[in-house]
mmCIF file of C-alpha atoms and ligand atoms in Angstrom:
data_model
loop_
_atom_site.group_PDB
_atom_site.id
_atom_site.type_symbol
_atom_site.label_atom_id
_atom_site.label_comp_id
_atom_site.label_asym_id
_atom_site.label_seq_id
_atom_site.Cartn_x
_atom_site.Cartn_y
_atom_site.Cartn_z
ATOM 1 C CA MET A 27 0.385 0.073 0.113
ATOM 2 C CA ILE A 28 1.544 3.251 -1.080
ATOM 3 C CA GLU A 29 0.986 6.543 1.084
ATOM 4 C CA ALA A 30 2.277 9.258 -1.234
ATOM 5 C CA LYS A 31 2.820 9.933 -4.945
ATOM 6 C CA PRO A 32 6.388 10.535 -6.045
ATOM 7 C CA GLY A 33 6.915 14.274 -6.690
ATOM 8 C CA THR A 34 9.572 15.940 -9.466
ATOM 9 C CA PHE A 35 12.361 17.877 -8.528
ATOM 10 C CA THR A 36 12.221 21.617 -9.081
ATOM 11 C CA LYS A 37 14.574 24.233 -7.641
ATOM 12 C CA THR A 38 12.405 25.963 -5.225
ATOM 13 C CA THR A 39 13.085 29.352 -3.829
ATOM 14 C CA GLN A 40 14.204 27.731 -0.595
ATOM 15 C CA PHE A 41 16.480 25.797 -2.543
ATOM 16 C CA GLU A 42 18.082 28.775 -3.967
ATOM 17 C CA ILE A 43 18.390 30.815 -0.566
ATOM 18 C CA LEU A 44 20.193 28.040 0.869
ATOM 19 C CA ARG A 45 22.756 27.534 -2.075
ATOM 20 C CA LEU A 46 23.512 31.244 -1.687
ATOM 21 C CA LEU A 47 24.232 31.179 1.818
ATOM 22 C CA LYS A 48 26.354 27.829 1.544
ATOM 23 C CA GLU A 49 28.242 29.783 -1.418
ATOM 24 C CA ASN A 50 29.222 32.390 1.182
ATOM 25 C CA GLU A 51 29.840 30.079 3.895
ATOM 26 C CA GLY A 52 30.771 31.963 7.309
ATOM 27 C CA ASN A 53 29.998 35.377 5.577
ATOM 28 C CA PHE A 54 26.756 37.579 5.823
ATOM 29 C CA VAL A 55 24.976 37.708 2.803
ATOM 30 C CA SER A 56 22.139 40.818 2.685
ATOM 31 C CA GLY A 57 18.524 40.400 2.943
ATOM 32 C CA ALA A 58 18.121 42.633 -0.399
ATOM 33 C CA GLY A 59 20.799 40.885 -2.207
ATOM 34 C CA LEU A 60 18.790 37.604 -1.494
ATOM 35 C CA ALA A 61 15.603 39.125 -2.603
ATOM 36 C CA GLU A 62 17.236 40.531 -5.914
ATOM 37 C CA LYS A 63 18.664 37.698 -6.848
ATOM 38 C CA LEU A 64 15.889 35.651 -6.174
ATOM 39 C CA ALA A 65 13.131 38.126 -7.232
ATOM 40 C CA ILE A 66 11.020 38.036 -4.455
ATOM 41 C CA SER A 67 10.326 40.944 -1.803
ATOM 42 C CA ARG A 68 12.556 41.030 1.799
ATOM 43 C CA PRO A 69 9.611 39.713 3.804
ATOM 44 C CA GLY A 70 9.553 36.637 1.212
ATOM 45 C CA VAL A 71 13.047 36.278 2.080
ATOM 46 C CA TRP A 72 11.981 36.139 5.963
ATOM 47 C CA LYS A 73 9.674 33.849 5.548
ATOM 48 C CA HIS A 74 11.925 31.540 3.789
ATOM 49 C CA ILE A 75 14.458 32.014 6.460
ATOM 50 C CA LYS A 76 11.905 31.117 9.398
ATOM 51 C CA ARG A 77 11.310 27.978 7.346
ATOM 52 C CA LEU A 78 14.857 26.706 7.041
ATOM 53 C CA ARG A 79 15.210 27.725 10.742
ATOM 54 C CA ALA A 80 12.285 25.363 11.594
ATOM 55 C CA GLN A 81 13.869 22.412 9.396
ATOM 56 C CA GLY A 82 16.843 22.511 11.721
ATOM 57 C CA TYR A 83 19.249 25.297 10.066
ATOM 58 C CA ASP A 84 20.994 27.375 12.198
ATOM 59 C CA ILE A 85 20.577 30.975 10.381
ATOM 60 C CA GLN A 86 21.911 33.784 11.827
ATOM 61 C CA SER A 87 20.231 37.146 11.072
ATOM 62 C CA ARG A 88 22.105 40.737 11.829
ATOM 63 C CA SER A 89 20.439 44.168 10.782
ATOM 64 C CA ARG A 90 22.304 45.644 8.259
ATOM 65 C CA LEU A 91 24.228 42.768 7.422
ATOM 66 C CA GLY A 92 21.865 40.122 6.309
ATOM 67 C CA TYR A 93 22.041 36.312 6.922
ATOM 68 C CA ARG A 94 24.563 33.973 7.770
ATOM 69 C CA LEU A 95 24.528 29.910 7.601
ATOM 70 C CA LEU A 96 26.196 28.580 10.737
ATOM 71 C CA ASP A 97 25.094 25.095 10.596
ATOM 72 C CA VAL A 98 23.180 22.387 8.504
ATOM 73 C CA PRO A 99 20.883 19.595 10.294
ATOM 74 C CA ASP A 100 21.732 16.003 9.496
ATOM 75 C CA SER A 101 18.706 15.606 7.114
ATOM 76 C CA LEU A 102 18.658 13.815 4.243
ATOM 77 C CA ALA A 103 16.676 15.865 2.279
ATOM 78 C CA ARG A 104 17.460 16.453 -1.383
ATOM 79 C CA GLU A 105 18.830 19.918 -0.815
ATOM 80 C CA GLU A 106 21.517 18.652 1.674
ATOM 81 C CA ILE A 107 22.249 15.160 -0.614
ATOM 82 C CA VAL A 108 21.811 16.119 -4.595
ATOM 83 C CA PRO A 109 24.288 19.073 -4.638
ATOM 84 C CA ASN A 110 26.920 17.014 -2.910
ATOM 85 C CA LEU A 111 26.434 14.098 -5.605
ATOM 86 C CA LYS A 112 29.585 12.607 -6.578
ATOM 87 C CA THR A 113 28.002 9.760 -8.327
ATOM 88 C CA SER A 114 26.929 9.898 -12.323
ATOM 89 C CA TRP A 115 23.861 8.187 -12.640
ATOM 90 C CA LEU A 116 22.655 6.874 -9.101
ATOM 91 C CA ALA A 117 20.303 9.371 -7.261
ATOM 92 C CA HIS A 118 20.113 12.248 -9.457
ATOM 93 C CA SER A 119 16.409 11.455 -9.567
ATOM 94 C CA TYR A 120 16.151 11.404 -5.734
ATOM 95 C CA HIS A 121 12.765 11.228 -3.641
ATOM 96 C CA TYR A 122 13.155 12.249 0.029
ATOM 97 C CA LEU A 123 9.764 11.379 2.120
ATOM 98 C CA LYS A 124 9.362 12.113 5.791
ATOM 99 C CA THR A 125 7.601 8.849 6.888
ATOM 100 C CA ILE A 126 6.531 6.367 4.131
ATOM 101 C CA GLY A 127 5.407 2.747 4.603
ATOM 102 C CA SER A 128 8.363 0.927 2.948
ATOM 103 C CA THR A 129 10.958 2.653 0.543
ATOM 104 C CA ASN A 130 10.913 -0.345 -1.256
ATOM 105 C CA ASP A 131 7.212 -0.178 -2.467
ATOM 106 C CA TYR A 132 7.868 3.146 -3.066
ATOM 107 C CA ALA A 133 10.223 2.604 -5.689
ATOM 108 C CA LEU A 134 8.769 -0.431 -7.353
ATOM 109 C CA LEU A 135 5.797 2.547 -7.879
ATOM 110 C CA LEU A 136 8.249 4.791 -9.278
ATOM 111 C CA ALA A 137 9.591 2.008 -11.441
ATOM 112 C CA ALA A 138 5.712 1.703 -12.545
ATOM 113 C CA GLU A 139 5.712 5.588 -13.350
ATOM 114 C CA ASP A 140 9.288 5.077 -15.912
ATOM 115 C CA ALA A 141 11.313 6.879 -13.005
ATOM 116 C CA PRO A 142 14.976 6.366 -14.408
ATOM 117 C CA HIS A 143 17.658 3.725 -13.422
ATOM 118 C CA GLY A 144 19.279 4.753 -10.233
ATOM 119 C CA ALA A 145 16.323 6.623 -8.848
ATOM 120 C CA LEU A 146 16.506 6.838 -4.914
ATOM 121 C CA VAL A 147 14.025 6.779 -2.176
ATOM 122 C CA VAL A 148 14.899 7.779 0.706
ATOM 123 C CA ALA A 149 12.845 8.356 4.171
ATOM 124 C CA GLU A 150 13.170 9.554 7.377
ATOM 125 C CA GLU A 151 10.841 6.910 9.027
ATOM 126 C CA GLN A 152 9.280 3.636 7.605
ATOM 127 C CA THR A 153 6.090 2.471 9.169
ATOM 128 C CA LYS A 154 6.124 -0.919 7.471
ATOM 129 C CA GLY A 155 9.633 -1.485 6.697
ATOM 130 C CA ARG A 156 10.192 -5.197 5.490
ATOM 131 C CA GLY A 157 13.083 -7.357 6.068
ATOM 132 C CA ARG A 158 13.183 -11.063 3.934
ATOM 133 C CA LEU A 159 10.286 -13.275 4.446
ATOM 134 C CA ARG A 160 7.884 -10.238 5.101
ATOM 135 C CA ARG A 161 9.750 -9.694 8.503
ATOM 136 C CA GLU A 162 9.729 -6.509 10.168
ATOM 137 C CA TRP A 163 12.168 -3.988 9.811
ATOM 138 C CA ILE A 164 12.530 -1.711 12.864
ATOM 139 C CA SER A 165 12.889 2.195 11.433
ATOM 140 C CA TYR A 166 13.000 4.700 13.989
ATOM 141 C CA PRO A 167 12.605 8.158 12.601
ATOM 142 C CA ASN A 168 15.645 10.767 11.922
ATOM 143 C CA CYS A 169 17.973 8.317 13.336
ATOM 144 C CA GLY A 170 18.555 5.638 10.694
ATOM 145 C CA ILE A 171 18.763 5.707 6.614
ATOM 146 C CA TYR A 172 16.396 3.928 5.328
ATOM 147 C CA LEU A 173 16.506 3.887 1.380
ATOM 148 C CA SER A 174 15.926 2.124 -2.029
ATOM 149 C CA ILE A 175 17.773 2.141 -5.051
ATOM 150 C CA LEU A 176 15.616 1.398 -8.315
ATOM 151 C CA LEU A 177 17.976 -0.509 -10.815
ATOM 152 C CA ARG A 178 16.755 -0.998 -14.421
ATOM 153 C CA HIS A 179 18.556 -3.862 -16.418
ATOM 154 C CA LEU A 180 18.477 -6.886 -18.292
ATOM 155 C CA LEU A 181 19.733 -9.566 -16.146
ATOM 156 C CA PRO A 182 19.053 -13.333 -16.093
ATOM 157 C CA VAL A 183 16.894 -14.199 -13.571
ATOM 158 C CA ARG A 184 19.236 -15.821 -11.068
ATOM 159 C CA VAL A 185 21.823 -13.031 -11.292
ATOM 160 C CA ALA A 186 19.479 -10.154 -10.644
ATOM 161 C CA PRO A 187 19.396 -10.628 -6.705
ATOM 162 C CA GLN A 188 23.312 -10.534 -6.894
ATOM 163 C CA SER A 189 23.040 -7.012 -6.330
ATOM 164 C CA THR A 190 22.554 -7.583 -2.314
ATOM 165 C CA HIS A 191 25.972 -8.235 -2.425
ATOM 166 C CA VAL A 192 27.290 -5.469 -4.273
ATOM 167 C CA GLY A 193 25.423 -3.418 -1.671
ATOM 168 C CA SER A 194 26.786 -5.331 0.974
ATOM 169 C CA LEU A 195 30.357 -4.783 0.110
ATOM 170 C CA ALA A 196 29.819 -0.881 -0.895
ATOM 171 C CA LEU A 197 28.284 -0.241 2.899
ATOM 172 C CA VAL A 198 31.330 -2.172 4.928
ATOM 173 C CA LYS A 199 33.822 -0.352 2.729
ATOM 174 C CA THR A 200 32.147 3.026 3.448
ATOM 175 C CA LEU A 201 32.109 2.146 7.335
ATOM 176 C CA ARG A 202 35.943 0.714 7.169
ATOM 177 C CA GLU A 203 37.323 3.425 4.497
ATOM 178 C CA GLU A 204 35.495 6.850 5.938
ATOM 179 C CA PHE A 205 34.853 5.995 9.702
ATOM 180 C CA GLY A 206 37.472 3.294 10.579
ATOM 181 C CA ILE A 207 34.925 0.863 11.584
ATOM 182 C CA ALA A 208 35.646 -2.917 11.385
ATOM 183 C CA ALA A 209 32.338 -3.636 9.810
ATOM 184 C CA SER A 210 32.163 -7.012 8.202
ATOM 185 C CA ILE A 211 29.273 -8.918 5.909
ATOM 186 C CA LYS A 212 27.121 -11.620 7.248
ATOM 187 C CA TRP A 213 26.215 -13.518 4.302
ATOM 188 C CA PRO A 214 23.912 -12.972 2.441
ATOM 189 C CA ASN A 215 22.297 -9.535 3.436
ATOM 190 C CA ASP A 216 23.709 -8.001 6.806
ATOM 191 C CA VAL A 217 26.232 -5.608 7.691
ATOM 192 C CA LEU A 218 27.614 -6.165 11.250
ATOM 193 C CA ILE A 219 30.033 -4.283 13.720
ATOM 194 C CA ASN A 220 31.293 -6.045 16.143
ATOM 195 C CA GLY A 221 29.151 -9.257 15.633
ATOM 196 C CA ARG A 222 26.175 -7.122 16.000
ATOM 197 C CA LYS A 223 23.709 -6.643 13.177
ATOM 198 C CA ALA A 224 23.823 -2.615 12.154
ATOM 199 C CA ALA A 225 22.542 -3.027 8.454
ATOM 200 C CA GLY A 226 20.225 -5.441 6.440
ATOM 201 C CA ILE A 227 19.636 -5.235 2.703
ATOM 202 C CA LEU A 228 16.418 -6.676 1.062
ATOM 203 C CA THR A 229 16.742 -7.185 -3.085
ATOM 204 C CA GLU A 230 13.177 -7.284 -4.623
ATOM 205 C CA THR A 231 13.176 -7.980 -8.443
ATOM 206 C CA GLN A 232 10.763 -8.059 -11.317
ATOM 207 C CA SER A 233 11.020 -10.478 -13.956
ATOM 208 C CA ASP A 234 9.513 -12.402 -16.798
ATOM 209 C CA GLN A 235 10.422 -16.026 -17.395
ATOM 210 C CA ASP A 236 14.289 -15.637 -18.115
ATOM 211 C CA PHE A 237 15.160 -11.867 -17.646
ATOM 212 C CA CYS A 238 14.837 -9.362 -14.932
ATOM 213 C CA ARG A 239 14.343 -5.972 -15.722
ATOM 214 C CA ILE A 240 13.879 -4.337 -12.407
ATOM 215 C CA SER A 241 15.337 -4.405 -8.994
ATOM 216 C CA VAL A 242 14.700 -2.416 -6.169
ATOM 217 C CA MET A 243 17.742 -2.612 -3.523
ATOM 218 C CA GLY A 244 16.682 -1.721 -0.080
ATOM 219 C CA ILE A 245 18.780 -0.828 2.671
ATOM 220 C CA GLY A 246 18.179 -0.026 6.257
ATOM 221 C CA ILE A 247 21.048 1.231 8.678
ATOM 222 C CA ASN A 248 21.098 1.886 12.097
ATOM 223 C CA VAL A 249 23.304 5.178 12.279
ATOM 224 C CA ASN A 250 22.625 6.882 15.637
ATOM 225 C CA HIS A 251 20.321 4.707 17.351
ATOM 226 C CA SER A 252 20.796 4.436 21.109
ATOM 227 C CA ARG A 253 21.483 1.048 22.833
ATOM 228 C CA GLU A 254 17.682 1.294 24.347
ATOM 229 C CA GLN A 255 15.919 1.546 21.065
ATOM 230 C CA LEU A 256 18.075 -1.385 19.710
ATOM 231 C CA GLU A 257 17.520 -4.093 22.639
ATOM 232 C CA GLY A 258 15.384 -5.727 20.769
ATOM 233 C CA PRO A 259 13.777 -8.752 20.547
ATOM 234 C CA PHE A 260 15.952 -9.285 17.146
ATOM 235 C CA ARG A 261 16.534 -12.462 15.416
ATOM 236 C CA TYR A 262 20.421 -11.453 15.587
ATOM 237 C CA PRO A 263 21.904 -9.055 18.282
ATOM 238 C CA ALA A 264 21.653 -5.366 16.780
ATOM 239 C CA THR A 265 23.596 -2.398 17.005
ATOM 240 C CA SER A 266 24.330 1.155 15.514
ATOM 241 C CA ILE A 267 27.444 2.760 13.842
ATOM 242 C CA ALA A 268 27.212 5.437 16.960
ATOM 243 C CA ILE A 269 26.623 2.874 19.620
ATOM 244 C CA GLU A 270 30.438 0.947 18.124
ATOM 245 C CA ALA A 271 31.995 4.456 16.962
ATOM 246 C CA GLY A 272 31.335 5.877 20.277
ATOM 247 C CA PHE A 273 29.962 9.220 18.624
ATOM 248 C CA ALA A 274 27.170 10.353 16.698
ATOM 249 C CA VAL A 275 27.855 10.113 12.770
ATOM 250 C CA LYS A 276 26.164 12.321 9.980
ATOM 251 C CA ARG A 277 24.171 10.281 8.226
ATOM 252 C CA GLN A 278 24.785 12.510 5.117
ATOM 253 C CA ARG A 279 28.276 11.614 5.282
ATOM 254 C CA VAL A 280 27.228 7.666 5.028
ATOM 255 C CA LEU A 281 24.840 8.297 2.531
ATOM 256 C CA LEU A 282 26.681 10.164 0.318
ATOM 257 C CA GLN A 283 29.817 8.227 0.373
ATOM 258 C CA PHE A 284 27.823 4.772 0.068
ATOM 259 C CA LEU A 285 26.312 5.807 -2.963
ATOM 260 C CA SER A 286 29.525 6.527 -4.843
ATOM 261 C CA ARG A 287 30.633 3.017 -3.728
ATOM 262 C CA PHE A 288 27.780 1.386 -4.738
ATOM 263 C CA GLU A 289 27.740 3.133 -8.022
ATOM 264 C CA ARG A 290 31.485 2.244 -8.640
ATOM 265 C CA ASP A 291 30.724 -1.465 -7.838
ATOM 266 C CA TYR A 292 27.349 -1.818 -9.343
ATOM 267 C CA ASP A 293 28.920 -0.605 -12.820
ATOM 268 C CA ARG A 294 31.393 -3.448 -12.437
ATOM 269 C CA PHE A 295 29.028 -5.898 -11.483
ATOM 270 C CA LEU A 296 27.012 -4.783 -14.861
ATOM 271 C CA ARG A 297 30.354 -5.075 -16.747
ATOM 272 C CA GLU A 298 32.190 -8.208 -15.327
ATOM 273 C CA GLY A 299 30.179 -10.113 -13.376
ATOM 274 C CA LEU A 300 30.127 -10.635 -9.609
ATOM 275 C CA SER A 301 32.721 -12.927 -9.899
ATOM 276 C CA VAL A 302 35.428 -10.062 -10.277
ATOM 277 C CA LEU A 303 33.975 -8.496 -6.622
ATOM 278 C CA ILE A 304 33.919 -11.915 -5.009
ATOM 279 C CA PRO A 305 37.622 -11.428 -3.663
ATOM 280 C CA GLU A 306 36.759 -8.210 -1.991
ATOM 281 C CA ILE A 307 33.623 -9.740 -0.494
ATOM 282 C CA GLU A 308 35.074 -12.753 1.061
ATOM 283 C CA ALA A 309 37.843 -10.338 2.491
ATOM 284 C CA HIS A 310 35.320 -8.545 4.395
ATOM 285 C CA LEU A 311 33.307 -11.741 5.319
ATOM 286 C CA GLY A 312 33.367 -12.398 8.999
ATOM 287 C CA ILE A 313 32.165 -15.930 8.635
ATOM 288 C CA LEU A 314 34.750 -17.088 6.735
ATOM 289 C CA GLY A 315 36.622 -20.359 8.193
ATOM 290 C CA LYS A 316 33.865 -20.234 11.007
ATOM 291 C CA ASN A 317 31.904 -23.440 11.761
ATOM 292 C CA ILE A 318 27.903 -22.231 11.417
ATOM 293 C CA LYS A 319 24.581 -23.043 11.149
ATOM 294 C CA VAL A 320 22.582 -22.036 8.103
ATOM 295 C CA ILE A 321 18.606 -22.184 8.495
ATOM 296 C CA CYS A 322 17.102 -22.591 4.631
ATOM 297 C CA GLY A 323 13.380 -22.552 5.125
ATOM 298 C CA ASP A 324 12.705 -26.080 7.115
ATOM 299 C CA ARG A 325 16.562 -27.124 6.346
ATOM 300 C CA GLU A 326 19.375 -26.529 8.956
ATOM 301 C CA ILE A 327 23.012 -26.882 7.457
ATOM 302 C CA THR A 328 26.017 -26.795 9.388
ATOM 303 C CA GLY A 329 29.473 -26.714 8.129
ATOM 304 C CA LYS A 330 32.440 -24.391 8.051
ATOM 305 C CA ALA A 331 32.484 -21.465 5.765
ATOM 306 C CA GLN A 332 34.891 -22.063 3.118
ATOM 307 C CA GLY A 333 34.331 -19.083 0.584
ATOM 308 C CA LEU A 334 31.546 -18.165 -1.967
ATOM 309 C CA THR A 335 30.771 -19.320 -5.596
ATOM 310 C CA PRO A 336 31.274 -16.698 -8.312
ATOM 311 C CA GLU A 337 27.844 -16.220 -8.138
ATOM 312 C CA GLY A 338 27.800 -15.181 -4.141
ATOM 313 C CA ALA A 339 26.285 -18.674 -3.040
ATOM 314 C CA LEU A 340 27.999 -19.732 0.162
ATOM 315 C CA LEU A 341 30.127 -23.227 0.169
ATOM 316 C CA LEU A 342 29.924 -25.317 3.046
ATOM 317 C CA LEU A 343 32.264 -27.951 4.163
ATOM 318 C CA GLY A 344 30.282 -30.378 6.147
ATOM 319 C CA GLN A 345 32.098 -32.448 8.893
ATOM 320 C CA ASN A 346 32.117 -35.871 7.004
ATOM 321 C CA GLY A 347 33.723 -33.769 4.005
ATOM 322 C CA SER A 348 31.106 -33.309 2.196
ATOM 323 C CA LYS A 349 30.769 -29.973 0.191
ATOM 324 C CA GLU A 350 27.550 -28.031 0.058
ATOM 325 C CA ILE A 351 26.406 -25.206 -1.899
ATOM 326 C CA VAL A 352 23.983 -22.764 -0.080
ATOM 327 C CA TRP A 353 22.107 -20.249 -1.999
ATOM 328 C CA ALA A 354 20.194 -18.210 0.390
ATOM 329 C CA GLY A 355 19.426 -19.062 4.264
ATOM 330 C CA ASP A 356 19.638 -17.288 7.813
ATOM 331 C CA VAL A 357 23.019 -17.930 9.108
ATOM 332 C CA SER A 358 22.254 -18.456 12.959
ATOM 333 C CA ARG A 359 25.115 -19.265 14.613
ATOM 334 C CA VAL A 360 28.566 -18.514 14.475
ATOM 335 C CA GLU A 361 31.359 -19.925 16.009
ATOM 336 C CA GLY A 362 33.236 -17.851 18.493
ATOM 337 C CA ALA A 363 30.797 -14.868 18.289
ATOM 338 C CA ALA A 364 29.132 -13.677 20.844
HETATM 339 C C1 BT5 B 426 17.109 -7.910 6.720
HETATM 340 O O1 BT5 B 426 15.954 -8.610 6.337
HETATM 341 O O2 BT5 B 426 17.880 -7.345 7.264
HETATM 342 C C2 BT5 B 426 16.642 -6.870 5.378
HETATM 343 C C3 BT5 B 426 16.083 -5.240 5.838
HETATM 344 C C4 BT5 B 426 16.020 -4.154 4.954
HETATM 345 C C5 BT5 B 426 15.479 -2.947 5.291
HETATM 346 C C6 BT5 B 426 15.472 -2.057 4.107
HETATM 347 S S1 BT5 B 426 14.969 -0.556 4.863
HETATM 348 C C7 BT5 B 426 14.771 0.090 3.314
HETATM 349 C C8 BT5 B 426 14.133 -0.902 2.494
HETATM 350 N N1 BT5 B 426 12.688 -0.764 2.549
HETATM 351 C C9 BT5 B 426 12.104 -1.879 3.060
HETATM 352 O O3 BT5 B 426 10.994 -1.695 3.415
HETATM 353 N N2 BT5 B 426 12.975 -2.834 3.595
HETATM 354 C C10 BT5 B 426 14.264 -2.051 3.112
HETATM 355 P P1 BT5 B 426 16.282 -9.992 7.211
HETATM 356 O O4 BT5 B 426 17.537 -10.592 7.012
HETATM 357 O O5 BT5 B 426 14.862 -10.685 7.074
HETATM 358 O O6 BT5 B 426 16.451 -9.758 8.627
HETATM 359 C C11 BT5 B 426 14.826 -8.849 9.477
HETATM 360 C C12 BT5 B 426 15.200 -9.181 10.774
HETATM 361 O O7 BT5 B 426 15.869 -8.334 11.498
HETATM 362 C C13 BT5 B 426 13.871 -9.157 11.799
HETATM 363 O O8 BT5 B 426 12.890 -9.857 12.025
HETATM 364 C C14 BT5 B 426 14.462 -8.527 13.283
HETATM 365 O O9 BT5 B 426 14.581 -9.686 13.906
HETATM 366 C C15 BT5 B 426 15.838 -7.863 12.464
HETATM 367 N N3 BT5 B 426 15.623 -6.186 12.798
HETATM 368 C C16 BT5 B 426 14.273 -5.663 12.471
HETATM 369 N N4 BT5 B 426 14.807 -4.358 12.737
HETATM 370 C C17 BT5 B 426 16.005 -4.615 12.766
HETATM 371 C C18 BT5 B 426 17.202 -3.216 13.068
HETATM 372 N N5 BT5 B 426 16.674 -1.957 12.809
HETATM 373 N N6 BT5 B 426 18.439 -3.508 13.580
HETATM 374 C C19 BT5 B 426 18.719 -4.725 13.108
HETATM 375 N N7 BT5 B 426 17.796 -5.917 13.465
HETATM 376 C C20 BT5 B 426 16.827 -5.625 13.086
#
């Protein structure tokens, strides 16, 4: 059930005022100057400044000097993200929602309305966020990142879900390279920090018999959640980036850095196949060499995690020396983990 309709991106007066204030970072910009540049009245400028303040922008005003931007809120709104994108096709079609049922549902709606490859849906809160098998994804407002990327491609049906691996790799690299956080991949779709789940990925595809043309890759990232918010009960212990880092993290930075890495890795995946990314994914696979239990539907498989196949399936070595390839499932027990 979709609660809202997609909108198109128009550069609003508010967006332009912010841009001009940011261009003059640290300096005052006169109200008369803003009014002239935007062809509006000075009371009109003041009205927009008040709206920006209500959204958390710290704007100083001084008579005869004008306005000065002191700080910006950690909002994922378009005006804070789109001008700072370093991507060529990802997220330029940007859909920001305060609250939504599920960003994946919204992205599927956009797909039906001809939104382009790389359209991004970001919400501050989800009321019906979901994981695999319709499990719930808890999405507290304003502290996490809940996003879905619309991917248009022509991929064999069995290949399309592999974008999940590209997503977890990009997120792990973002956390390690940008924040110095030792994140790892919990096959197939989670990102862990210190053995606790900080993010989960849900890729949903639309296919005909042989080919998939549309995928929506959704990620929920716990960024600034407190311990109390993540007490559970969860299937796997949960955490947030802030809990593990010991300080609050700018969600804008996480998002922008993730998008750049995802675009790069996804282009490689489309050009050369997942196999070129497998060594990197394996290097961040926390379960490698450990004895684990994987639950696949009503089957339980135990064995030592040996690595991944070129398609991203898990190779398990059983106690009797038998080898098993697991395509999907939940890793429920990891030897040596808390
Ligand atoms: C996942 O499923 O981990 C995929 C989660 C994908 C969520 C994103 S948010 C943006 C996009 N829009 C959506 O509606 N979904 C995607 P799975 O592996 O099935 O794990 C689900 C399980 O994780 C739940 O049953 C809970 O036990 C646990 N869980 C729920 N919320 C959590 C949270 N915030 N942090 C850690 N664990 C959580």
